[in-house]
Short mmCIF file of N, CA, C and O and ligand atoms in Angstrom, two decimals:
data_model
loop_
_atom_site.label_atom_id
_atom_site.label_comp_id
_atom_site.label_asym_id
_atom_site.label_seq_id
_atom_site.Cartn_x
_atom_site.Cartn_y
_atom_site.Cartn_z
N UNK A 562 -127.85 82.24 -109.61
CA UNK A 562 -126.74 83.15 -109.87
C UNK A 562 -126.67 84.17 -108.72
O UNK A 562 -127.69 84.67 -108.28
N UNK A 563 -125.52 84.37 -108.33
CA UNK A 563 -125.36 85.33 -107.17
C UNK A 563 -124.26 86.30 -107.45
O UNK A 563 -123.29 86.41 -106.71
N UNK A 564 -124.39 87.03 -108.56
CA UNK A 564 -123.44 88.09 -108.79
C UNK A 564 -124.02 89.35 -108.18
O UNK A 564 -125.02 89.82 -108.39
N UNK A 565 -123.17 89.87 -107.22
CA UNK A 565 -123.71 90.90 -106.35
C UNK A 565 -122.64 91.83 -105.95
O UNK A 565 -121.80 91.51 -105.08
N UNK A 566 -122.69 92.98 -106.48
CA UNK A 566 -121.79 94.02 -106.01
C UNK A 566 -122.13 94.32 -104.59
O UNK A 566 -123.30 94.44 -104.22
N UNK A 567 -121.07 94.49 -103.73
CA UNK A 567 -121.35 94.70 -102.27
C UNK A 567 -122.36 95.81 -102.01
O UNK A 567 -123.33 95.63 -101.19
N UNK A 568 -122.27 96.91 -102.71
CA UNK A 568 -123.18 98.02 -102.48
C UNK A 568 -124.63 97.69 -102.77
O UNK A 568 -125.50 97.96 -102.01
N UNK A 569 -124.77 96.95 -103.90
CA UNK A 569 -126.14 96.56 -104.31
C UNK A 569 -126.73 95.58 -103.29
O UNK A 569 -127.89 95.72 -102.95
N UNK A 570 -125.88 94.70 -102.79
CA UNK A 570 -126.35 93.77 -101.75
C UNK A 570 -126.83 94.51 -100.52
O UNK A 570 -127.84 94.14 -99.92
N UNK A 571 -126.10 95.52 -100.15
CA UNK A 571 -126.53 96.29 -98.95
C UNK A 571 -127.84 96.96 -99.18
O UNK A 571 -128.72 96.97 -98.34
N UNK A 572 -128.02 97.45 -100.38
CA UNK A 572 -129.33 98.11 -100.73
C UNK A 572 -130.42 97.12 -100.57
O UNK A 572 -131.46 97.42 -100.03
N UNK A 573 -130.15 95.91 -101.08
CA UNK A 573 -131.17 94.88 -101.02
C UNK A 573 -131.52 94.57 -99.53
O UNK A 573 -132.61 94.41 -99.20
N UNK A 574 -130.48 94.39 -98.69
CA UNK A 574 -130.78 94.09 -97.30
C UNK A 574 -131.50 95.21 -96.62
O UNK A 574 -132.43 94.99 -95.86
N UNK A 575 -131.17 96.48 -97.00
CA UNK A 575 -131.87 97.57 -96.40
C UNK A 575 -133.29 97.58 -96.82
O UNK A 575 -134.21 97.84 -96.08
N UNK A 576 -133.54 97.17 -98.06
CA UNK A 576 -134.90 97.05 -98.56
C UNK A 576 -135.71 96.09 -97.81
O UNK A 576 -136.86 96.28 -97.42
N UNK A 577 -135.05 94.94 -97.41
CA UNK A 577 -135.72 93.92 -96.65
C UNK A 577 -136.15 94.48 -95.29
O UNK A 577 -137.22 94.22 -94.89
N UNK A 578 -135.33 95.31 -94.71
CA UNK A 578 -135.57 95.83 -93.45
C UNK A 578 -136.84 96.73 -93.46
O UNK A 578 -137.54 96.93 -92.53
N UNK A 579 -137.06 97.36 -94.61
CA UNK A 579 -138.19 98.20 -94.79
C UNK A 579 -139.53 97.45 -94.76
O UNK A 579 -140.58 98.03 -94.57
N UNK A 580 -139.39 96.10 -94.87
CA UNK A 580 -140.65 95.35 -94.99
C UNK A 580 -141.24 95.45 -96.42
O UNK A 580 -142.31 94.98 -96.59
N UNK A 581 -140.47 96.06 -97.24
CA UNK A 581 -141.00 96.27 -98.64
C UNK A 581 -140.98 94.92 -99.33
O UNK A 581 -141.73 94.72 -100.24
N UNK A 582 -140.07 94.02 -98.92
CA UNK A 582 -140.03 92.71 -99.48
C UNK A 582 -140.18 91.75 -98.37
O UNK A 582 -139.47 91.87 -97.38
N UNK A 583 -141.09 90.80 -98.48
CA UNK A 583 -141.23 89.85 -97.38
C UNK A 583 -141.98 90.42 -96.19
O UNK A 583 -142.28 91.58 -96.16
N UNK A 584 -142.14 89.58 -95.15
CA UNK A 584 -142.96 89.95 -94.02
C UNK A 584 -142.25 91.04 -93.15
O UNK A 584 -141.02 91.08 -93.07
N UNK A 585 -143.03 91.91 -92.56
CA UNK A 585 -142.49 92.94 -91.70
C UNK A 585 -142.27 92.28 -90.32
O UNK A 585 -143.12 91.53 -89.81
N UNK A 586 -141.08 92.54 -89.81
CA UNK A 586 -140.75 92.02 -88.47
C UNK A 586 -140.97 93.14 -87.50
O UNK A 586 -140.14 94.13 -87.47
N UNK A 587 -141.94 93.09 -86.72
CA UNK A 587 -142.21 94.10 -85.72
C UNK A 587 -142.05 93.56 -84.33
O UNK A 587 -142.36 92.39 -84.06
N UNK A 588 -141.48 94.39 -83.45
CA UNK A 588 -141.28 93.92 -82.11
C UNK A 588 -142.09 94.69 -81.11
O UNK A 588 -142.41 95.86 -81.40
N UNK A 589 -142.37 94.10 -79.97
CA UNK A 589 -143.07 94.83 -78.94
C UNK A 589 -142.20 94.89 -77.71
O UNK A 589 -141.57 93.91 -77.34
N UNK A 590 -142.11 96.04 -77.17
CA UNK A 590 -141.31 96.31 -75.95
C UNK A 590 -142.29 96.68 -74.83
O UNK A 590 -143.10 97.57 -75.02
N UNK A 591 -142.13 96.06 -73.68
CA UNK A 591 -143.02 96.31 -72.57
C UNK A 591 -142.23 96.96 -71.44
O UNK A 591 -141.13 96.52 -71.12
N UNK A 592 -142.79 98.01 -70.89
CA UNK A 592 -142.09 98.67 -69.76
C UNK A 592 -143.22 99.25 -68.80
O UNK A 592 -144.33 99.39 -69.15
N UNK A 593 -142.79 99.49 -67.56
CA UNK A 593 -143.73 100.00 -66.60
C UNK A 593 -143.86 101.57 -66.66
O UNK A 593 -142.88 102.25 -67.03
N UNK A 594 -145.00 102.06 -66.34
CA UNK A 594 -145.21 103.55 -66.33
C UNK A 594 -144.14 104.15 -65.36
O UNK A 594 -143.82 103.59 -64.34
N UNK A 595 -143.64 105.32 -65.68
CA UNK A 595 -142.72 106.00 -64.83
C UNK A 595 -141.25 105.66 -65.18
O UNK A 595 -140.39 106.43 -64.80
N UNK A 596 -141.04 104.57 -65.85
CA UNK A 596 -139.70 104.16 -66.20
C UNK A 596 -139.30 104.77 -67.52
O UNK A 596 -140.12 105.46 -68.19
N UNK A 597 -138.03 104.60 -67.86
CA UNK A 597 -137.52 105.06 -69.18
C UNK A 597 -137.44 103.80 -70.05
O UNK A 597 -137.14 102.73 -69.55
N UNK A 598 -137.48 104.02 -71.39
CA UNK A 598 -137.30 102.93 -72.25
C UNK A 598 -136.40 103.39 -73.39
O UNK A 598 -136.44 104.53 -73.83
N UNK A 599 -135.51 102.46 -73.81
CA UNK A 599 -134.67 102.73 -74.93
C UNK A 599 -134.79 101.52 -75.90
O UNK A 599 -134.65 100.44 -75.47
N UNK A 600 -135.04 101.83 -77.13
CA UNK A 600 -135.19 100.79 -78.18
C UNK A 600 -134.09 101.09 -79.19
O UNK A 600 -133.80 102.20 -79.57
N UNK A 601 -133.41 100.05 -79.58
CA UNK A 601 -132.32 100.16 -80.57
C UNK A 601 -132.81 99.60 -81.90
O UNK A 601 -133.29 98.49 -82.05
N UNK A 602 -132.78 100.46 -82.97
CA UNK A 602 -133.15 100.08 -84.29
C UNK A 602 -131.84 99.93 -85.12
O UNK A 602 -131.01 100.79 -85.05
N UNK A 603 -131.69 98.92 -85.83
CA UNK A 603 -130.48 98.69 -86.61
C UNK A 603 -130.72 98.87 -88.11
O UNK A 603 -131.76 98.56 -88.63
N UNK A 604 -129.64 99.39 -88.73
CA UNK A 604 -129.75 99.67 -90.16
C UNK A 604 -128.44 99.22 -90.82
O UNK A 604 -127.37 99.31 -90.17
N UNK A 605 -128.47 98.84 -92.07
CA UNK A 605 -127.28 98.43 -92.76
C UNK A 605 -126.57 99.60 -93.44
O UNK A 605 -125.43 99.50 -93.85
N UNK A 606 -127.27 100.66 -93.54
CA UNK A 606 -126.70 101.85 -94.19
C UNK A 606 -126.89 103.04 -93.25
O UNK A 606 -127.90 103.09 -92.56
N UNK A 607 -126.05 104.00 -93.34
CA UNK A 607 -126.29 105.23 -92.62
C UNK A 607 -127.16 106.15 -93.38
O UNK A 607 -127.49 105.95 -94.47
N UNK A 608 -127.49 107.23 -92.71
CA UNK A 608 -128.31 108.22 -93.38
C UNK A 608 -127.93 109.60 -92.96
O UNK A 608 -127.06 109.76 -92.15
N UNK A 609 -128.51 110.57 -93.60
CA UNK A 609 -128.23 111.99 -93.30
C UNK A 609 -129.06 112.51 -92.13
O UNK A 609 -128.59 113.30 -91.33
N UNK A 610 -130.25 111.95 -92.08
CA UNK A 610 -131.24 112.56 -91.11
C UNK A 610 -131.89 111.30 -90.47
O UNK A 610 -132.15 110.31 -91.03
N UNK A 611 -132.08 111.49 -89.06
CA UNK A 611 -132.74 110.38 -88.35
C UNK A 611 -133.99 110.94 -87.75
O UNK A 611 -134.12 112.13 -87.44
N UNK A 612 -134.93 109.99 -87.65
CA UNK A 612 -136.27 110.39 -87.16
C UNK A 612 -136.71 109.35 -85.99
O UNK A 612 -136.43 108.13 -86.16
N UNK A 613 -137.39 109.86 -85.05
CA UNK A 613 -138.17 109.02 -84.13
C UNK A 613 -139.56 109.50 -84.17
O UNK A 613 -139.84 110.71 -83.99
N UNK A 614 -140.46 108.67 -84.57
CA UNK A 614 -141.86 109.10 -84.84
C UNK A 614 -142.87 108.22 -84.15
O UNK A 614 -142.58 107.09 -83.78
N UNK A 615 -144.01 108.79 -83.89
CA UNK A 615 -145.14 108.02 -83.37
C UNK A 615 -145.94 107.52 -84.57
O UNK A 615 -146.28 108.34 -85.45
N UNK A 616 -146.11 106.26 -84.68
CA UNK A 616 -146.94 105.60 -85.75
C UNK A 616 -146.23 105.71 -87.12
O UNK A 616 -145.78 104.67 -87.61
N UNK A 617 -146.13 106.84 -87.69
CA UNK A 617 -145.35 107.00 -88.98
C UNK A 617 -144.68 108.35 -88.94
O UNK A 617 -144.82 109.14 -87.99
N UNK A 618 -143.98 108.62 -90.02
CA UNK A 618 -143.16 109.82 -89.98
C UNK A 618 -143.79 111.00 -90.82
O UNK A 618 -143.09 111.81 -91.35
N UNK A 619 -145.13 111.01 -90.76
CA UNK A 619 -145.73 112.22 -91.39
C UNK A 619 -145.50 113.37 -90.42
O UNK A 619 -145.23 113.17 -89.29
N UNK A 620 -145.45 114.51 -91.00
CA UNK A 620 -145.05 115.74 -90.29
C UNK A 620 -145.42 115.84 -88.86
O UNK A 620 -144.67 116.06 -87.91
N UNK A 621 -146.77 115.67 -88.59
CA UNK A 621 -147.26 115.88 -87.22
C UNK A 621 -146.90 114.73 -86.29
O UNK A 621 -147.03 114.87 -85.10
N UNK A 622 -146.40 113.63 -86.79
CA UNK A 622 -146.02 112.48 -85.93
C UNK A 622 -144.62 112.37 -85.65
O UNK A 622 -144.15 111.49 -84.93
N UNK A 623 -143.77 113.31 -86.12
CA UNK A 623 -142.33 113.30 -85.80
C UNK A 623 -142.06 113.81 -84.38
O UNK A 623 -142.45 114.91 -84.01
N UNK A 624 -141.49 112.94 -83.56
CA UNK A 624 -141.20 113.30 -82.18
C UNK A 624 -139.84 113.97 -82.09
O UNK A 624 -139.70 115.02 -81.44
N UNK A 625 -138.84 113.43 -82.79
CA UNK A 625 -137.48 114.01 -82.83
C UNK A 625 -136.96 113.81 -84.24
O UNK A 625 -137.07 112.72 -84.79
N UNK A 626 -136.28 114.80 -84.72
CA UNK A 626 -135.70 114.69 -86.07
C UNK A 626 -134.40 115.47 -86.00
O UNK A 626 -134.28 116.49 -85.42
N UNK A 627 -133.26 114.82 -86.55
CA UNK A 627 -132.01 115.49 -86.43
C UNK A 627 -131.06 115.01 -87.50
O UNK A 627 -131.15 113.90 -88.02
N UNK A 628 -130.09 115.84 -87.81
CA UNK A 628 -128.97 115.49 -88.70
C UNK A 628 -127.74 115.39 -87.83
O UNK A 628 -126.63 115.15 -88.36
N UNK A 629 -127.89 115.54 -86.53
CA UNK A 629 -126.75 115.45 -85.58
C UNK A 629 -126.63 114.02 -85.03
O UNK A 629 -127.43 113.14 -85.39
N UNK A 630 -125.65 113.77 -84.12
CA UNK A 630 -125.53 112.48 -83.59
C UNK A 630 -126.49 112.16 -82.49
O UNK A 630 -126.79 110.99 -82.19
N UNK A 631 -127.03 113.22 -81.87
CA UNK A 631 -128.07 112.95 -80.90
C UNK A 631 -128.91 114.22 -80.79
O UNK A 631 -128.50 115.29 -81.09
N UNK A 632 -130.17 114.01 -80.35
CA UNK A 632 -131.08 115.13 -80.13
C UNK A 632 -132.07 114.76 -79.14
O UNK A 632 -132.39 113.54 -78.96
N UNK A 633 -132.69 115.71 -78.51
CA UNK A 633 -133.68 115.47 -77.54
C UNK A 633 -134.76 116.46 -77.64
O UNK A 633 -134.53 117.67 -77.97
N UNK A 634 -135.97 116.05 -77.49
CA UNK A 634 -137.08 116.99 -77.43
C UNK A 634 -138.08 116.50 -76.39
O UNK A 634 -138.70 115.46 -76.52
N UNK A 635 -138.14 117.22 -75.27
CA UNK A 635 -138.99 116.82 -74.18
C UNK A 635 -138.61 115.45 -73.66
O UNK A 635 -137.44 115.26 -73.36
N UNK A 636 -139.49 114.54 -73.60
CA UNK A 636 -139.23 113.17 -73.08
C UNK A 636 -138.59 112.27 -74.14
O UNK A 636 -138.33 111.06 -73.87
N UNK A 637 -138.46 112.76 -75.34
CA UNK A 637 -138.04 111.92 -76.45
C UNK A 637 -136.61 112.23 -76.86
O UNK A 637 -136.19 113.35 -76.93
N UNK A 638 -135.81 111.17 -77.08
CA UNK A 638 -134.48 111.41 -77.58
C UNK A 638 -134.10 110.38 -78.63
O UNK A 638 -134.67 109.28 -78.72
N UNK A 639 -133.02 110.74 -79.35
CA UNK A 639 -132.58 109.83 -80.45
C UNK A 639 -131.05 109.96 -80.42
O UNK A 639 -130.49 111.00 -80.13
N UNK A 640 -130.41 108.81 -80.61
CA UNK A 640 -128.89 108.83 -80.66
C UNK A 640 -128.39 107.88 -81.67
O UNK A 640 -128.87 106.74 -81.83
N UNK A 641 -127.44 108.27 -82.43
CA UNK A 641 -126.84 107.52 -83.45
C UNK A 641 -125.65 106.75 -82.84
O UNK A 641 -124.87 107.33 -82.10
N UNK A 642 -125.50 105.47 -83.22
CA UNK A 642 -124.50 104.66 -82.66
C UNK A 642 -123.91 103.70 -83.68
O UNK A 642 -124.60 102.81 -84.15
N UNK A 643 -122.72 103.93 -84.13
CA UNK A 643 -122.03 103.02 -85.09
C UNK A 643 -121.19 102.10 -84.22
O UNK A 643 -120.40 102.52 -83.39
N UNK A 644 -121.38 100.83 -84.41
CA UNK A 644 -120.72 99.80 -83.55
C UNK A 644 -119.39 99.36 -84.07
O UNK A 644 -118.69 98.70 -83.34
N UNK A 645 -119.04 99.72 -85.23
CA UNK A 645 -117.71 99.21 -85.75
C UNK A 645 -118.03 98.02 -86.63
O UNK A 645 -117.15 97.61 -87.42
N UNK A 646 -119.17 97.43 -86.62
CA UNK A 646 -119.56 96.37 -87.57
C UNK A 646 -120.23 97.11 -88.72
O UNK A 646 -120.24 98.32 -88.83
N UNK A 647 -120.97 96.29 -89.50
CA UNK A 647 -121.64 96.90 -90.75
C UNK A 647 -122.94 97.48 -90.30
O UNK A 647 -123.66 97.99 -91.13
N UNK A 648 -123.28 97.39 -89.02
CA UNK A 648 -124.56 97.91 -88.56
C UNK A 648 -124.50 99.21 -87.92
O UNK A 648 -123.58 99.58 -87.23
N UNK A 649 -125.53 99.97 -88.19
CA UNK A 649 -125.72 101.24 -87.53
C UNK A 649 -126.93 101.19 -86.59
O UNK A 649 -127.92 100.59 -87.00
N UNK A 650 -126.79 101.83 -85.43
CA UNK A 650 -127.93 101.75 -84.51
C UNK A 650 -128.46 103.18 -84.24
O UNK A 650 -127.74 104.11 -84.10
N UNK A 651 -129.78 103.21 -84.21
CA UNK A 651 -130.45 104.37 -83.69
C UNK A 651 -130.98 103.98 -82.38
O UNK A 651 -131.77 103.05 -82.29
N UNK A 652 -130.59 104.65 -81.34
CA UNK A 652 -131.20 104.37 -80.00
C UNK A 652 -132.19 105.44 -79.76
O UNK A 652 -131.89 106.69 -79.74
N UNK A 653 -133.45 105.02 -79.65
CA UNK A 653 -134.50 106.02 -79.37
C UNK A 653 -135.06 105.80 -77.94
O UNK A 653 -135.20 104.64 -77.57
N UNK A 654 -135.28 106.88 -77.23
CA UNK A 654 -135.67 106.73 -75.87
C UNK A 654 -136.87 107.61 -75.48
O UNK A 654 -137.07 108.68 -76.11
N UNK A 655 -137.65 107.14 -74.63
CA UNK A 655 -138.73 107.91 -73.94
C UNK A 655 -138.46 107.80 -72.45
O UNK A 655 -138.28 106.78 -71.92
N UNK A 656 -138.51 108.99 -71.80
CA UNK A 656 -138.37 108.96 -70.32
C UNK A 656 -139.77 109.07 -69.67
O UNK A 656 -140.69 109.55 -70.29
N UNK A 657 -139.76 108.66 -68.47
CA UNK A 657 -141.01 108.78 -67.64
C UNK A 657 -142.26 108.43 -68.39
O UNK A 657 -143.14 109.21 -68.67
N UNK A 658 -142.31 107.15 -68.77
CA UNK A 658 -143.36 106.62 -69.60
C UNK A 658 -144.70 106.84 -68.96
O UNK A 658 -144.88 106.70 -67.72
N UNK A 659 -145.66 107.14 -69.84
CA UNK A 659 -147.06 107.25 -69.38
C UNK A 659 -147.87 106.13 -70.10
O UNK A 659 -147.42 105.68 -71.17
N UNK A 660 -148.91 105.82 -69.46
CA UNK A 660 -149.84 104.79 -70.16
C UNK A 660 -150.12 105.21 -71.57
O UNK A 660 -150.22 104.37 -72.45
N UNK A 661 -150.34 106.51 -71.76
CA UNK A 661 -150.79 106.96 -73.08
C UNK A 661 -149.64 106.89 -74.13
O UNK A 661 -149.88 107.16 -75.32
N UNK A 662 -148.44 106.55 -73.63
CA UNK A 662 -147.38 106.39 -74.58
C UNK A 662 -147.47 105.05 -75.33
O UNK A 662 -146.70 104.83 -76.29
N UNK A 663 -148.29 104.17 -74.89
CA UNK A 663 -148.49 102.91 -75.52
C UNK A 663 -148.89 103.11 -77.00
O UNK A 663 -149.70 103.96 -77.34
N UNK A 664 -148.28 102.36 -77.87
CA UNK A 664 -148.64 102.46 -79.25
C UNK A 664 -147.46 102.08 -80.16
O UNK A 664 -146.41 101.64 -79.70
N UNK A 665 -147.65 102.40 -81.43
CA UNK A 665 -146.66 102.12 -82.48
C UNK A 665 -145.68 103.24 -82.70
O UNK A 665 -146.16 104.45 -82.74
N UNK A 666 -144.44 102.92 -82.84
CA UNK A 666 -143.41 103.95 -83.11
C UNK A 666 -142.62 103.53 -84.28
O UNK A 666 -142.60 102.33 -84.75
N UNK A 667 -141.85 104.49 -84.82
CA UNK A 667 -141.04 104.21 -85.97
C UNK A 667 -139.71 104.93 -85.84
O UNK A 667 -139.72 106.17 -85.47
N UNK A 668 -138.60 104.27 -86.10
CA UNK A 668 -137.34 104.97 -86.28
C UNK A 668 -136.98 104.88 -87.73
O UNK A 668 -137.24 103.87 -88.38
N UNK A 669 -136.42 105.96 -88.26
CA UNK A 669 -136.16 106.04 -89.66
C UNK A 669 -134.90 106.80 -89.96
O UNK A 669 -134.47 107.65 -89.27
N UNK A 670 -134.27 106.38 -91.02
CA UNK A 670 -133.02 107.01 -91.53
C UNK A 670 -133.42 107.45 -92.99
O UNK A 670 -133.98 106.75 -93.77
N UNK A 671 -132.94 108.63 -93.32
CA UNK A 671 -133.26 109.19 -94.60
C UNK A 671 -131.98 109.48 -95.32
O UNK A 671 -131.12 110.19 -94.79
N UNK A 672 -131.77 108.90 -96.47
CA UNK A 672 -130.66 109.27 -97.34
C UNK A 672 -131.24 109.76 -98.61
O UNK A 672 -131.69 110.90 -98.73
N UNK A 673 -131.28 108.88 -99.60
CA UNK A 673 -132.03 109.31 -100.81
C UNK A 673 -133.41 108.78 -100.79
O UNK A 673 -134.25 109.14 -101.53
N UNK A 674 -133.67 107.86 -99.88
CA UNK A 674 -135.02 107.45 -99.61
C UNK A 674 -135.09 107.07 -98.14
O UNK A 674 -134.12 106.95 -97.50
N UNK A 675 -136.30 106.85 -97.59
CA UNK A 675 -136.38 106.55 -96.15
C UNK A 675 -136.48 105.05 -95.87
O UNK A 675 -137.23 104.35 -96.47
N UNK A 676 -135.65 104.68 -94.96
CA UNK A 676 -135.74 103.32 -94.45
C UNK A 676 -136.19 103.36 -93.09
O UNK A 676 -135.83 104.26 -92.27
N UNK A 677 -137.00 102.44 -92.62
CA UNK A 677 -137.53 102.55 -91.29
C UNK A 677 -137.84 101.23 -90.65
O UNK A 677 -137.86 100.19 -91.25
N UNK A 678 -137.97 101.24 -89.31
CA UNK A 678 -138.30 100.07 -88.48
C UNK A 678 -139.44 100.47 -87.61
O UNK A 678 -139.38 101.54 -87.00
N UNK A 679 -140.48 99.64 -87.59
CA UNK A 679 -141.56 99.91 -86.66
C UNK A 679 -141.54 99.03 -85.47
O UNK A 679 -141.10 97.88 -85.57
N UNK A 680 -141.98 99.52 -84.36
CA UNK A 680 -142.06 98.70 -83.14
C UNK A 680 -143.18 99.21 -82.26
O UNK A 680 -143.61 100.33 -82.45
N UNK A 681 -143.53 98.37 -81.32
CA UNK A 681 -144.69 98.71 -80.45
C UNK A 681 -144.19 98.85 -79.05
O UNK A 681 -143.37 98.02 -78.59
N UNK A 682 -144.70 99.89 -78.29
CA UNK A 682 -144.34 99.98 -76.90
C UNK A 682 -145.57 99.83 -76.12
O UNK A 682 -146.66 100.41 -76.43
N UNK A 683 -145.52 99.00 -75.15
CA UNK A 683 -146.68 98.74 -74.24
C UNK A 683 -146.30 99.23 -72.85
O UNK A 683 -145.25 98.73 -72.27
N UNK A 684 -147.05 100.18 -72.29
CA UNK A 684 -146.75 100.66 -70.98
C UNK A 684 -147.69 100.09 -70.00
O UNK A 684 -148.96 100.31 -70.14
N UNK A 685 -147.19 99.42 -68.99
CA UNK A 685 -148.08 98.75 -68.03
C UNK A 685 -148.08 99.58 -66.70
O UNK A 685 -147.18 100.34 -66.40
N UNK A 686 -149.15 99.43 -65.93
CA UNK A 686 -149.21 100.00 -64.61
C UNK A 686 -148.07 99.49 -63.76
O UNK A 686 -147.65 98.37 -63.99
N UNK A 687 -147.52 100.30 -62.89
CA UNK A 687 -146.33 99.85 -62.20
C UNK A 687 -146.56 98.85 -61.11
O UNK A 687 -145.64 98.26 -60.55
N UNK A 688 -147.81 98.63 -60.75
CA UNK A 688 -148.05 97.48 -59.85
C UNK A 688 -149.40 96.85 -60.24
O UNK A 688 -150.32 97.58 -60.64
N UNK A 689 -149.61 95.60 -60.09
CA UNK A 689 -150.79 94.93 -60.47
C UNK A 689 -152.01 95.49 -59.72
O UNK A 689 -153.08 95.64 -60.22
N UNK A 690 -151.75 95.95 -58.50
CA UNK A 690 -152.80 96.54 -57.64
C UNK A 690 -153.42 97.79 -58.26
O UNK A 690 -154.55 98.19 -57.99
N UNK A 691 -152.60 98.48 -59.03
CA UNK A 691 -153.06 99.78 -59.63
C UNK A 691 -153.91 99.58 -60.86
O UNK A 691 -154.46 100.48 -61.39
N UNK A 692 -153.99 98.29 -61.30
CA UNK A 692 -154.81 98.06 -62.48
C UNK A 692 -156.30 98.11 -62.18
O UNK A 692 -156.74 97.54 -61.26
N UNK A 693 -156.99 99.01 -62.95
CA UNK A 693 -158.40 99.14 -62.67
C UNK A 693 -159.15 97.88 -63.00
O UNK A 693 -158.73 97.13 -63.93
N UNK A 694 -160.17 97.56 -62.29
CA UNK A 694 -160.93 96.30 -62.52
C UNK A 694 -162.15 96.64 -63.32
O UNK A 694 -162.65 97.78 -63.34
C1 NAG B 807 -134.91 108.42 -66.77
O1 NAG B 807 -134.14 109.33 -67.47
C2 NAG B 807 -133.94 110.56 -66.81
C3 NAG B 807 -133.19 111.44 -67.80
O2 NAG B 807 -132.14 110.82 -68.42
C4 NAG B 807 -133.16 110.31 -65.56
O3 NAG B 807 -132.98 111.50 -64.89
C5 NAG B 807 -133.90 109.40 -64.68
O4 NAG B 807 -133.19 109.01 -63.51
C6 NAG B 807 -134.33 108.12 -65.43
N1 NAG B 807 -135.25 107.30 -64.65
C7 NAG B 807 -135.14 105.98 -64.44
C8 NAG B 807 -136.21 105.32 -63.65
O5 NAG B 807 -134.17 105.40 -64.96
C1 NAG B 808 -123.58 101.38 -79.09
O1 NAG B 808 -124.47 100.30 -79.15
C2 NAG B 808 -123.85 99.09 -78.71
C3 NAG B 808 -124.91 97.96 -78.91
O2 NAG B 808 -126.24 98.38 -78.64
C4 NAG B 808 -123.53 99.19 -77.23
O3 NAG B 808 -122.90 98.01 -76.75
C5 NAG B 808 -122.58 100.36 -77.03
O4 NAG B 808 -122.37 100.63 -75.70
C6 NAG B 808 -123.19 101.63 -77.66
N1 NAG B 808 -122.17 102.71 -77.62
C7 NAG B 808 -122.53 103.95 -77.27
C8 NAG B 808 -121.40 104.91 -77.31
O5 NAG B 808 -123.65 104.22 -76.94
#
């Protein structure tokens, strides 16, 4: 049986994206130190507040948080992008990557509950010769 009010279906899809149901799909992005990186997180529903966090969105791990369309804090920024399709994008960026930026990040949208996507950033030395042996 597939009786599905459109709104409820969207909630279900958003739930999937949380990894709350089924396997978590995590991606790894690789960039060289000194470069900028932008990762696009997609969501089926919009939210009131957007977050870009290191590891998780506990208070001390929030890098940027905003209810606006874009915000920047130091080397970190976040931008809301509606494409005209049913998808909403959060573009999160880090400029002038450092090796120590390597790790897990999370983009999140908060409406009545928080939906999030996790991804990993790996920062490599900008030339193989610079790699310590
Ligand atoms: C990284 O972003 C900063 C700020 O937007 C910009 O000034 C700089 O040119 C960018 N660097 C690279 C390597 O794209
Ligand atoms: C919004 O995101 C889409 C897909 O990533 C991109 O093609 C488009 O240029 C973006 N628009 C803005 C205003 O950033």
